[in-house]
XYZ file of C-alpha atoms in Angstrom:
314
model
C -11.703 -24.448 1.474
C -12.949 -24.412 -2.178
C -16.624 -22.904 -0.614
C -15.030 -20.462 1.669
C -12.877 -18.890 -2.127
C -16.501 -18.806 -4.014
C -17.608 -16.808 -0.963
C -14.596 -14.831 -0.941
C -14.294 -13.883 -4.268
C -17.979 -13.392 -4.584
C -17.747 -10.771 -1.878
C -14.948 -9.362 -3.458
C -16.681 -8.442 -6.722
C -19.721 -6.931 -4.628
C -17.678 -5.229 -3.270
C -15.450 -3.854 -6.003
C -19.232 -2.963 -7.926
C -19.973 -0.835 -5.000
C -16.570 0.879 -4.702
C -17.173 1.693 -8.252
C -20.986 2.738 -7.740
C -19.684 4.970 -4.703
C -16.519 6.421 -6.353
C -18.353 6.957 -10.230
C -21.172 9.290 -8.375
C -18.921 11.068 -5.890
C -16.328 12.413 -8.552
C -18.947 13.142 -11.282
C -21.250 14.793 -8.790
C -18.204 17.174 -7.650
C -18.424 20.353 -8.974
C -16.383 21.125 -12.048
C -15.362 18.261 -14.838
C -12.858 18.254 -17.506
C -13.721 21.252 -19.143
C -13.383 23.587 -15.842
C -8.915 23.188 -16.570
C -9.722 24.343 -19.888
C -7.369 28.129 -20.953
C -9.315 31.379 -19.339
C -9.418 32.108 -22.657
C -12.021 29.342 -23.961
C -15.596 30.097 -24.903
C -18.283 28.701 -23.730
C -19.079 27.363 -27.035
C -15.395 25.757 -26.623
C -16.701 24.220 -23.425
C -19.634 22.671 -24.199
C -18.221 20.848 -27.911
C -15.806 19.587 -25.108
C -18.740 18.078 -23.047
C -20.082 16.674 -25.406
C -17.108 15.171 -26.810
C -16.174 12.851 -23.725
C -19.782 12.370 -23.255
C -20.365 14.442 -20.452
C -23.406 15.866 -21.166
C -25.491 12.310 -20.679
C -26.987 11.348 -17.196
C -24.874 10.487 -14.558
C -26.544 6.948 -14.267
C -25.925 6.006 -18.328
C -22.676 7.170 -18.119
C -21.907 4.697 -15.428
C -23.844 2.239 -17.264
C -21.352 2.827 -20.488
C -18.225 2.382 -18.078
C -19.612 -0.632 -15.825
C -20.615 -2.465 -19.537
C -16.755 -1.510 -20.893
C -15.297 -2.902 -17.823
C -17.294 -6.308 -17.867
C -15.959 -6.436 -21.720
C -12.366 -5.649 -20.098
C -12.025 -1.991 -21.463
C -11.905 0.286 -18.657
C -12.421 3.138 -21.334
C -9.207 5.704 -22.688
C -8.010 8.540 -20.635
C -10.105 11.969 -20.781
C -6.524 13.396 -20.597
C -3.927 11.935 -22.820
C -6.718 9.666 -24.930
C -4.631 6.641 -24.334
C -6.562 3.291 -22.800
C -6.549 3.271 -19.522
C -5.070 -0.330 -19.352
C -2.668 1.158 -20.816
C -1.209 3.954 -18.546
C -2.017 1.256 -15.598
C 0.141 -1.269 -16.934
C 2.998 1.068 -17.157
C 2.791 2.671 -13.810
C 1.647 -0.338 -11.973
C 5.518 -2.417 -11.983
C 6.782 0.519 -10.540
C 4.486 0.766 -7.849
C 4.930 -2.673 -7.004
C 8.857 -2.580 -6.734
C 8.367 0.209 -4.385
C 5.817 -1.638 -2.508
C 7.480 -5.031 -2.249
C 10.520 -3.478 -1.284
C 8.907 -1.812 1.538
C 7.137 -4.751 2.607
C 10.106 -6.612 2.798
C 12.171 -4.344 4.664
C 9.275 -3.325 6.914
C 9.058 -7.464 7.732
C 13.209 -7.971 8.071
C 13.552 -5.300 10.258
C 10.144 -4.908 12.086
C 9.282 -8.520 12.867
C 12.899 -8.921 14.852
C 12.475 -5.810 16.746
C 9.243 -6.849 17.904
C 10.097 -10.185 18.816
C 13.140 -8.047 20.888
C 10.763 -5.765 22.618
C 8.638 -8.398 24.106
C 11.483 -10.402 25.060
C 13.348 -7.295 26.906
C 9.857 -6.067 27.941
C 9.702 -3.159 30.675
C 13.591 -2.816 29.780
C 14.903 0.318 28.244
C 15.409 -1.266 25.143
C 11.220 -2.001 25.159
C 11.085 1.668 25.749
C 13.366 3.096 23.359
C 11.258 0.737 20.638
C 8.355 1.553 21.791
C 8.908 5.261 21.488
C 10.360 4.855 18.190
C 6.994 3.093 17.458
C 5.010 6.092 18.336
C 6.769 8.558 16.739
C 6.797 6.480 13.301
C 3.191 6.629 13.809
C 3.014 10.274 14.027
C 5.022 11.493 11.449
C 3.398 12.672 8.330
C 4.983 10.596 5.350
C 5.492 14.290 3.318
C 7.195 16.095 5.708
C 9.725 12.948 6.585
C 10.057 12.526 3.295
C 10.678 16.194 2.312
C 12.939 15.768 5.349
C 14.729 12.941 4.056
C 15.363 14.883 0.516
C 16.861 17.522 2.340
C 19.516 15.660 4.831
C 20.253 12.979 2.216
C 20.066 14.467 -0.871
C 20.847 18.252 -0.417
C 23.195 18.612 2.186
C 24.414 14.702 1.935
C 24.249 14.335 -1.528
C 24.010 10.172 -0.998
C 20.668 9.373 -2.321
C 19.466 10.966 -5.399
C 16.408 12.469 -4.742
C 14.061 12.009 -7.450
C 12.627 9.628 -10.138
C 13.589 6.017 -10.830
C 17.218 6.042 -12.768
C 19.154 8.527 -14.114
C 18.189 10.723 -17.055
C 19.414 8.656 -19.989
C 21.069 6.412 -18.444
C 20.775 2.557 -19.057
C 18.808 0.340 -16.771
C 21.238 -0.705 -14.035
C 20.390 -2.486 -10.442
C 22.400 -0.678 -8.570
C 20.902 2.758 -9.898
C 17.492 1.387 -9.429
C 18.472 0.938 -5.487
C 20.025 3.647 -4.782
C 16.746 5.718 -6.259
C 14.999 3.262 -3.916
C 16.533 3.868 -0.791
C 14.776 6.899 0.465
C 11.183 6.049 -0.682
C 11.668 2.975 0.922
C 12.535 4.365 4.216
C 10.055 7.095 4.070
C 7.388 4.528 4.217
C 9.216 2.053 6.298
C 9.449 4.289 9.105
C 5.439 4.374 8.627
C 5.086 0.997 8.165
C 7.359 -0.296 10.834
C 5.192 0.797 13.961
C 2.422 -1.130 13.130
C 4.242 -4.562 12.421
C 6.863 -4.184 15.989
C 3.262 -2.992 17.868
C 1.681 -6.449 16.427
C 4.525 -8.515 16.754
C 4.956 -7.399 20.545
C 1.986 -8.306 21.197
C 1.535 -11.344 20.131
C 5.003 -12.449 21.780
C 4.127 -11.621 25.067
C 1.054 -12.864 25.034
C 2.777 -16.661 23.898
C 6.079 -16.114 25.519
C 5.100 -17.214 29.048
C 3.011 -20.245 27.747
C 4.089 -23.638 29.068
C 5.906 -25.366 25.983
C 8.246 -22.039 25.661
C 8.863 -22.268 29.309
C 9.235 -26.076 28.501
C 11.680 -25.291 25.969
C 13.412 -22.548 27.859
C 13.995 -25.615 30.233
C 15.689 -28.132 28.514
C 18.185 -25.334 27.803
C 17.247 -24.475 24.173
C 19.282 -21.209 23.104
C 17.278 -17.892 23.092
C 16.937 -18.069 19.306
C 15.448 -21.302 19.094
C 12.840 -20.623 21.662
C 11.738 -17.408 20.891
C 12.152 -17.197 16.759
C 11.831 -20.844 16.470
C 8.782 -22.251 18.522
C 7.202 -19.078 20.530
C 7.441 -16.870 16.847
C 5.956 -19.951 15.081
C 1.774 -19.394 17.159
C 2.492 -15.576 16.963
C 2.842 -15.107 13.315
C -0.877 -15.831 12.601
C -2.434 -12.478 14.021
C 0.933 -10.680 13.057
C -0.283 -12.228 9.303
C -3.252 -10.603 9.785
C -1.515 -6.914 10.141
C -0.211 -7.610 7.156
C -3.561 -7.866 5.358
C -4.375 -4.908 6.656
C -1.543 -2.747 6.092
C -1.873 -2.942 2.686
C -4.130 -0.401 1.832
C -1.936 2.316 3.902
C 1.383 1.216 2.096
C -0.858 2.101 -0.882
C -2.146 4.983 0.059
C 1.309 6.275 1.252
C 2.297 5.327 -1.700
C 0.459 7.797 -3.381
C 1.894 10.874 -1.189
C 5.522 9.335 -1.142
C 5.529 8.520 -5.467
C 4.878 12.224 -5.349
C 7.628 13.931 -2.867
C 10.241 11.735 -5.006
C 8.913 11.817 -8.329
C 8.579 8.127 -8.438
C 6.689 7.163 -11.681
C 3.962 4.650 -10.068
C 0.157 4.772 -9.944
C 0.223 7.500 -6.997
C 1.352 9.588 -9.013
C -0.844 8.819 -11.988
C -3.860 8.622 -9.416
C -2.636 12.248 -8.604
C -2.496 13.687 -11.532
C -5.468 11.730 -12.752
C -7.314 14.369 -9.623
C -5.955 17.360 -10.911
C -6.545 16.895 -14.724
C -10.519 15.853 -14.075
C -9.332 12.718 -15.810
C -12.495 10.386 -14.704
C -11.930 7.494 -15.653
C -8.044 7.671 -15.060
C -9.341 7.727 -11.607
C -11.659 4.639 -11.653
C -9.455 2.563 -13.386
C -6.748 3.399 -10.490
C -9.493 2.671 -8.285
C -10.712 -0.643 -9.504
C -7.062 -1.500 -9.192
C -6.121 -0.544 -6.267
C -9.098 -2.034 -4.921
C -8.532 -5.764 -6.303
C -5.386 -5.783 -4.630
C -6.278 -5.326 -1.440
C -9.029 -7.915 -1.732
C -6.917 -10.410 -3.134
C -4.288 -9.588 -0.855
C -6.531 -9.867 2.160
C -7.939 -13.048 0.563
C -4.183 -14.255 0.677
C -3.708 -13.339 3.856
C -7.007 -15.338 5.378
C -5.109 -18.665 3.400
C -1.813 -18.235 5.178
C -3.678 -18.719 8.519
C -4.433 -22.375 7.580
C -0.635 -22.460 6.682
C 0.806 -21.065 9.626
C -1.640 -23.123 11.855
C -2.920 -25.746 10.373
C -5.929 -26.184 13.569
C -7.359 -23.147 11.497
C -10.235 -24.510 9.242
C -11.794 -21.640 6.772
């Protein structure tokens, strides 16, 4: 165990260098830079005092050395935008990415996991269908234009949901304000989410559901529940562990798309705006981060195996 988390993390940083080599040369090798949203009206003498101001005037290479030899001293540099450290803005935005996120999660796993479970144990019925389709169609609708939908149905002509930000304007912090701004975010990337965890689930049921000791436990007259959530569930939850692993990176990157149709102040919409503004290293530091937690999350996820079936040995 202990040599397989060296390995693990050790791949982990290589990998997080080269996400940084790769995403450091790509966006200062696109054409344009921070002084290309400067006012018609600047000079070019304007421009270039700019340039040479945020250092953008050295190689490409020592530039990245400069950054790489911040972020091994923990200083991921200040924002070419607003001038504030990066660590900064992240450590604002990032809680409210993660209560979006979480909450998904958890709803995708209450609701998904059960229907799943459902669909293999109806399988071939109508209900199987009807999930099934439901599956498909989560999987094919763009997360802006259900959102967008969403906005309109539930906060235009149902005025239910408000339809924008976090809390009300100048309001105090409240729970129950929080949640209702949470409800159609959530369910914009549920309905994404979902698919891929009742697909999994399904699976994985049907392929343990007809295996002797459920048929053994069917038998000696167990009720439904206990055989199917209870003892068949139990061997099926390690690949549907896996799914999660991996759907971690799209709940992010719907994130980023769905922070933006509701004006939800997380690191989508700092990554976002970090694009548009030429902010460089606003967009590495997102980057970085985003990228360390999906490597510790899929590190995570590779430990729960041993959990959920202890035969596993990493």
């Amino acid at each position: 165990m202990s040599r397989f988390l060296v390995m693990r993390i050790g791949q982990g940083f290589l990998t997080l260098f080269l996400v940084s080599i790769l995403t450091f040369f790509l966006i200062n090798l696109a054409p344009g830079g921070p002084s290309a949203i400067m006012s018609f009206g600047a000079t070019d003498e304007q421009r270039q005092a700019l340039i040479k101001q945020l250092g953008m005037d050295k190689p490409v290479v020592e530039r990245y050395a400069d950054w790489l030899g911040g972020v091994v001293q923990g200083d991921l540099g200040n924002s070419l935008d607003s001038q504030q450290p990066v660590s900064t803005l992240l450590a604002e935005r990032f809680p409210n990415t993660l209560i979006l996120a979480g909450g998904t999660l958890i709803f995708t796993l209450v609701i998904g996991i059960p229907l799943g479970v459902y669909a293999a144990v109806k399988r071939g019925s109508w209900v199987d269908r009807v999930i099934t389709f439901f599956s498909t169609f989560g999987m094919a609708v763009p997360e802006f234009w259900l959102g967008i939908l969403l906005v309109i149905v539930f906060a235009v002509i149902y005025p239910v949901f408000p339809a924008s930000g976090m809390a009300i304007a100048g309001g105090d912090f409240a729970f129950g304000d929080l949640f209702r701004h949470m409800v159609l975010p959530v369910l914009t990337l549920s309905i994404l989410m979902l698919p891929n965890i009742i697909r999994f689930t399904r699976s994985a049921m049907v392929d343990v559901i007809d295996l002797d000791y459920v048929r053994t436990a069917r038998a000696k007259g167990l009720r439904s529940f206990s055989v199917f959530f209870k003892h068949a569930l139990r061997n099926a939850l390690v690949p549907i562990a896996s799914i999660i692993g991996l759907i971690i990176p799209i709940l992010l990157g719907g994130a980023v798309v769905v922070e933006n149709v509701f004006g939800w102040p997380g690191m989508g919409r700092l990554a976002v705006q970090a694009a548009v503004n030429r902010d460089y290293t606003m967009v590495m530091g997102v980057t970085m981060l985003v990228g360390t937690i999906v490597i510790v999350t899929n590190i995570i996820t590779d430990l729960l195996y041993t959990i959920l079936d202890p035969r596993i040995r990493l």
